[in-house]
Amino acid sequence: MTSAIIKDQPTGFSLAQYLTCLNGIVWREALRFLHQRERFVSALVRPLVWLFIFAAGFRQVLGISIIPPYETYILYEVYIAPGLMAMIQLFNGMQSSLSMVYDREMGNMRTLLVSPLPRWYLLFCKLLAGTAVSLLQVYAFLLIAWLWDIVPPPIGYLTVLPALMLSGLMLGALGMLISSGIKQLENFAGVMNFVIFPMFFASSALYPLWRVQEGSPMLYYVCLFNPFTHAVELIRFALYGQMNWISLAVVGGCTAAFMIGAVFAYDPSRGLSRRGPAGGET
């Protein structure tokens, strides 16, 4: 009788249970974002410094010729706006990963990761929550940029949304993959300095790749193979209602690769997060 009852019990989880988990993780991330107002301010300070200060100085030095997706000559601050949008997502992805290091050891993710729900789904929900927060920050930046006369086509505010979602997922998955091998918060800041700044400066965020190629062909190829470059270009083209198919393929492929790597790394039986035997034995 007991075995018959066990056999009759449903296996797996229903769609409602998956949605409840997603809603809980996204809502918690949103509440954390609302309670940490300095996080919102700091996320806008970095790109606004580049927009208002550095762009004013570089405007006379770095001229921007007519290159796709632009149909006319543009000011330097117009060119760097998509790169600054991607910068917000890059820093947000790394900050979300920093919270993963804490939550995995002492926070709610410590409990969630041992729940019956699939681990890949829990990580994906966390990734979606972080991406949603970054979207709010990017659109707040676009509002301030609009006041600074950086005005893309009206349709661009809508067409850029899928590009922002995909690039946010890629950068968040990269941060999650990195966080899987970090056990202490003290080590995270040093690792990020070797990820954030090289990715940002060795890209097309601040200067066109044709100018980089004129100055250093080797650096040009480094920028060309940088996933962040393609995230910037995907956002740049989408902001003007166009599609860069090469960047779409690169960002989509990197998103899948980073996410699969993070799921593998967070598997305690085989990933980077596996703990050794008690007492420090190997």
Coordinates of C-alpha atoms in Angstrom, one line a residue:
M1 CA 0.0 0.0 0.0
T2 CA 2.8 2.4 0.9
S3 CA 4.7 1.7 -2.3
A4 CA 1.5 2.3 -4.3
I5 CA 1.0 5.7 -2.7
I6 CA 4.6 6.7 -3.4
K7 CA 4.2 5.7 -7.0
D8 CA 1.1 7.8 -7.3
Q9 CA 2.8 10.9 -6.1
P10 CA 3.7 13.4 -8.9
T11 CA 7.3 13.8 -9.8
G12 CA 9.0 17.0 -10.7
F13 CA 7.6 20.5 -10.3
S14 CA 4.6 22.3 -11.8
L15 CA 4.9 25.4 -13.8
A16 CA 3.3 27.4 -10.9
Q17 CA 6.1 26.2 -8.6
Y18 CA 8.8 27.3 -11.1
L19 CA 7.1 30.7 -11.5
T20 CA 6.8 31.1 -7.7
C21 CA 10.6 30.5 -7.4
L22 CA 11.3 33.0 -10.1
N23 CA 9.0 35.6 -8.6
G24 CA 10.6 35.1 -5.2
I25 CA 14.2 35.5 -6.4
V26 CA 13.4 38.5 -8.7
W27 CA 11.4 40.2 -6.0
R28 CA 14.1 39.8 -3.4
E29 CA 16.7 41.2 -5.8
A30 CA 14.4 44.2 -6.5
L31 CA 13.9 44.8 -2.8
R32 CA 17.6 44.7 -2.2
F33 CA 18.1 47.2 -5.0
L34 CA 15.5 49.6 -3.6
H35 CA 17.0 49.4 -0.1
Q36 CA 20.5 50.1 -1.5
R37 CA 20.0 53.5 -3.0
E38 CA 23.8 54.1 -3.0
R39 CA 24.1 51.2 -5.4
F40 CA 21.8 53.0 -7.9
V41 CA 23.7 56.2 -7.6
S42 CA 27.1 54.6 -7.9
A43 CA 26.0 52.7 -11.0
L44 CA 25.1 56.1 -12.7
V45 CA 28.2 58.0 -11.5
R46 CA 30.7 56.1 -13.5
P47 CA 29.1 56.5 -16.9
L48 CA 28.0 60.1 -16.2
V49 CA 31.6 61.0 -15.4
W50 CA 32.7 59.7 -18.7
L51 CA 29.8 61.4 -20.5
F52 CA 30.1 64.8 -18.9
I53 CA 33.8 65.1 -18.2
F54 CA 36.0 62.8 -20.4
A55 CA 33.8 63.2 -23.5
A56 CA 34.1 67.0 -23.2
G57 CA 37.9 66.8 -23.3
F58 CA 38.1 64.0 -26.0
R59 CA 35.6 65.6 -28.3
Q60 CA 38.2 67.7 -30.0
V61 CA 40.8 65.0 -30.1
L62 CA 38.8 62.0 -31.3
G63 CA 36.7 62.7 -34.3
I64 CA 34.1 60.1 -35.3
S65 CA 33.7 59.5 -39.0
I66 CA 30.5 58.2 -40.6
I67 CA 30.4 54.5 -39.6
P68 CA 27.5 52.1 -39.3
P69 CA 24.9 52.5 -37.7
Y70 CA 25.4 56.3 -37.9
E71 CA 24.4 58.0 -41.1
T72 CA 26.2 61.3 -40.4
Y73 CA 29.1 62.7 -38.4
I74 CA 28.4 62.4 -34.6
L75 CA 29.8 63.9 -31.5
Y76 CA 32.1 61.8 -29.3
E77 CA 29.6 61.6 -26.5
V78 CA 27.0 60.2 -28.9
Y79 CA 29.5 57.5 -29.9
I80 CA 30.4 56.4 -26.3
A81 CA 26.8 56.3 -25.1
P82 CA 26.2 52.6 -26.0
G83 CA 29.5 51.7 -24.4
L84 CA 28.5 53.4 -21.2
M85 CA 25.2 51.5 -21.2
A86 CA 27.2 48.3 -21.5
M87 CA 29.5 49.5 -18.7
I88 CA 26.5 49.8 -16.4
Q89 CA 25.6 46.2 -17.1
L90 CA 29.2 45.0 -16.7
F91 CA 29.5 46.5 -13.3
N92 CA 26.0 45.4 -12.3
G93 CA 26.8 41.8 -13.4
M94 CA 30.0 41.8 -11.3
Q95 CA 28.2 43.3 -8.3
S96 CA 25.5 40.6 -8.5
S97 CA 28.2 38.0 -8.6
L98 CA 29.7 39.6 -5.5
S99 CA 26.4 39.1 -3.7
M100 CA 26.5 35.5 -4.9
V101 CA 29.7 34.9 -3.0
Y102 CA 28.1 36.2 0.2
D103 CA 24.7 34.5 -0.4
R104 CA 26.3 31.2 -1.2
E105 CA 28.1 31.1 2.1
M106 CA 25.7 32.9 4.5
G107 CA 22.7 34.1 2.6
N108 CA 19.5 32.8 1.0
M109 CA 21.3 31.1 -1.9
R110 CA 23.0 28.7 0.5
T111 CA 19.5 27.4 1.2
L112 CA 18.2 27.6 -2.4
L113 CA 21.2 25.7 -3.8
V114 CA 20.3 22.6 -1.7
S115 CA 16.6 22.8 -2.5
P116 CA 14.9 20.2 -4.8
L117 CA 14.6 22.7 -7.6
P118 CA 17.1 22.2 -10.4
R119 CA 20.3 24.1 -9.8
W120 CA 20.5 25.5 -13.3
Y121 CA 17.0 27.0 -12.9
L122 CA 18.0 28.7 -9.6
L123 CA 21.1 30.2 -11.2
F124 CA 19.1 31.3 -14.2
C125 CA 16.5 33.0 -11.9
K126 CA 19.3 34.8 -10.1
L127 CA 20.7 35.9 -13.5
L128 CA 17.3 37.2 -14.7
A129 CA 16.9 39.2 -11.5
G130 CA 20.3 40.8 -11.9
T131 CA 19.6 41.6 -15.6
A132 CA 16.2 43.2 -14.7
V133 CA 18.0 45.5 -12.2
S134 CA 20.6 46.5 -14.8
L135 CA 17.8 47.4 -17.2
L136 CA 16.4 50.0 -14.8
Q137 CA 19.8 51.5 -14.4
V138 CA 20.4 51.7 -18.1
Y139 CA 17.1 53.4 -18.8
A140 CA 17.8 55.9 -16.0
F141 CA 21.1 56.7 -17.7
L142 CA 19.3 57.1 -21.1
L143 CA 17.0 59.6 -19.5
I144 CA 19.9 61.7 -18.2
A145 CA 21.6 61.4 -21.6
W146 CA 18.5 62.6 -23.3
L147 CA 18.7 65.7 -21.2
W148 CA 22.3 66.1 -22.5
D149 CA 21.0 66.0 -26.1
I150 CA 22.0 62.4 -26.8
V151 CA 18.8 61.5 -28.5
P152 CA 18.6 58.2 -30.6
P153 CA 15.5 57.6 -32.7
P154 CA 12.4 57.2 -30.6
I155 CA 12.0 53.6 -31.8
G156 CA 15.5 52.9 -30.5
Y157 CA 14.4 53.0 -26.9
L158 CA 12.3 49.9 -27.6
T159 CA 14.5 48.1 -30.1
V160 CA 17.5 48.3 -27.8
L161 CA 15.6 46.3 -25.0
P162 CA 16.3 42.8 -26.4
A163 CA 19.9 43.7 -26.9
L164 CA 20.2 45.0 -23.4
M165 CA 18.6 41.8 -22.0
L166 CA 21.0 39.5 -24.0
S167 CA 24.1 41.5 -23.1
G168 CA 23.0 41.7 -19.5
L169 CA 22.6 37.9 -19.4
M170 CA 26.0 37.4 -20.9
L171 CA 27.8 39.7 -18.5
G172 CA 25.9 38.4 -15.5
A173 CA 26.7 34.8 -16.5
L174 CA 30.3 35.7 -16.8
G175 CA 30.3 37.2 -13.3
M176 CA 28.5 34.1 -12.0
L177 CA 31.1 31.8 -13.6
I178 CA 33.9 33.8 -12.0
S179 CA 32.2 33.9 -8.6
S180 CA 31.9 30.1 -8.6
G181 CA 35.6 29.7 -7.9
I182 CA 35.9 32.5 -5.2
K183 CA 35.4 31.5 -1.6
Q184 CA 36.2 34.8 0.2
L185 CA 34.8 38.2 -0.5
E186 CA 38.3 39.7 0.0
N187 CA 39.6 37.9 -3.1
F188 CA 36.7 39.1 -5.3
A189 CA 37.8 42.7 -5.7
G190 CA 41.2 41.8 -7.0
V191 CA 39.8 39.4 -9.5
M192 CA 37.3 42.0 -10.8
N193 CA 40.1 44.4 -11.5
F194 CA 41.6 41.9 -13.9
V195 CA 38.2 41.4 -15.6
I196 CA 36.2 44.7 -15.6
F197 CA 38.9 47.2 -16.7
P198 CA 40.6 45.0 -19.4
M199 CA 37.2 44.1 -20.9
F200 CA 36.0 47.7 -20.9
F201 CA 39.1 49.5 -22.2
A202 CA 40.0 46.7 -24.8
S203 CA 36.7 47.2 -26.6
S204 CA 34.9 49.6 -28.9
A205 CA 33.2 51.3 -26.0
L206 CA 35.4 54.4 -26.1
Y207 CA 36.9 54.4 -29.6
P208 CA 36.1 52.8 -32.9
L209 CA 38.0 49.7 -33.8
W210 CA 39.4 51.2 -37.0
R211 CA 41.3 53.8 -34.9
V212 CA 42.6 51.0 -32.7
Q213 CA 43.8 49.1 -35.8
E214 CA 45.7 52.2 -37.0
G215 CA 47.6 52.5 -33.7
S216 CA 48.1 48.8 -32.7
P217 CA 47.0 45.9 -34.9
M218 CA 47.6 43.4 -32.1
L219 CA 45.3 45.4 -29.7
Y220 CA 42.8 45.5 -32.6
Y221 CA 42.5 41.7 -32.6
V222 CA 42.3 41.7 -28.8
C223 CA 39.3 44.1 -29.0
L224 CA 37.8 42.1 -31.8
F225 CA 37.8 38.8 -29.8
N226 CA 36.5 40.6 -26.7
P227 CA 32.9 39.6 -26.0
F228 CA 32.3 43.0 -24.4
T229 CA 33.0 44.6 -27.8
H230 CA 30.2 42.7 -29.4
A231 CA 27.9 43.5 -26.5
V232 CA 28.6 47.2 -27.1
E233 CA 28.1 46.9 -30.9
L234 CA 24.9 44.9 -30.4
I235 CA 23.5 47.7 -28.2
R236 CA 24.8 50.4 -30.6
F237 CA 23.1 49.0 -33.6
A238 CA 19.9 48.1 -31.7
L239 CA 19.7 51.7 -30.4
Y240 CA 19.3 52.9 -34.0
G241 CA 16.9 50.1 -35.0
Q242 CA 19.5 48.0 -36.8
M243 CA 20.9 44.5 -36.2
N244 CA 24.6 43.5 -36.1
W245 CA 24.3 39.8 -36.8
I246 CA 27.9 38.9 -36.0
S247 CA 27.6 40.6 -32.6
L248 CA 24.3 38.8 -32.0
A249 CA 25.9 35.4 -32.7
V250 CA 28.9 36.1 -30.5
V251 CA 26.9 37.5 -27.5
G252 CA 24.4 34.7 -27.8
G253 CA 27.1 32.0 -28.0
C254 CA 29.0 33.5 -25.1
T255 CA 25.9 33.7 -23.0
A256 CA 25.2 30.0 -23.5
A257 CA 28.8 29.1 -22.8
F258 CA 29.2 31.2 -19.7
M259 CA 25.8 29.9 -18.3
I260 CA 26.7 26.3 -19.0
G261 CA 30.1 26.9 -17.3
A262 CA 28.5 28.5 -14.3
V263 CA 26.0 25.6 -13.9
F264 CA 28.8 23.1 -14.2
A265 CA 31.0 25.1 -11.7
Y266 CA 28.2 25.4 -9.1
D267 CA 27.7 21.6 -9.2
P268 CA 29.3 20.5 -5.9
S269 CA 30.0 17.0 -7.3
R270 CA 32.2 18.1 -10.1
G271 CA 32.4 21.9 -10.4
L272 CA 34.8 24.6 -9.1
S273 CA 32.7 25.0 -6.0
R274 CA 33.4 21.5 -4.7
R275 CA 34.6 21.4 -1.2
G276 CA 37.4 19.3 0.0
P277 CA 37.2 16.8 2.9
A278 CA 36.9 18.1 6.4
G279 CA 40.1 19.1 8.2
G280 CA 41.7 20.4 5.0
E281 CA 42.7 17.0 3.7
T282 CA 43.3 16.6 0.0

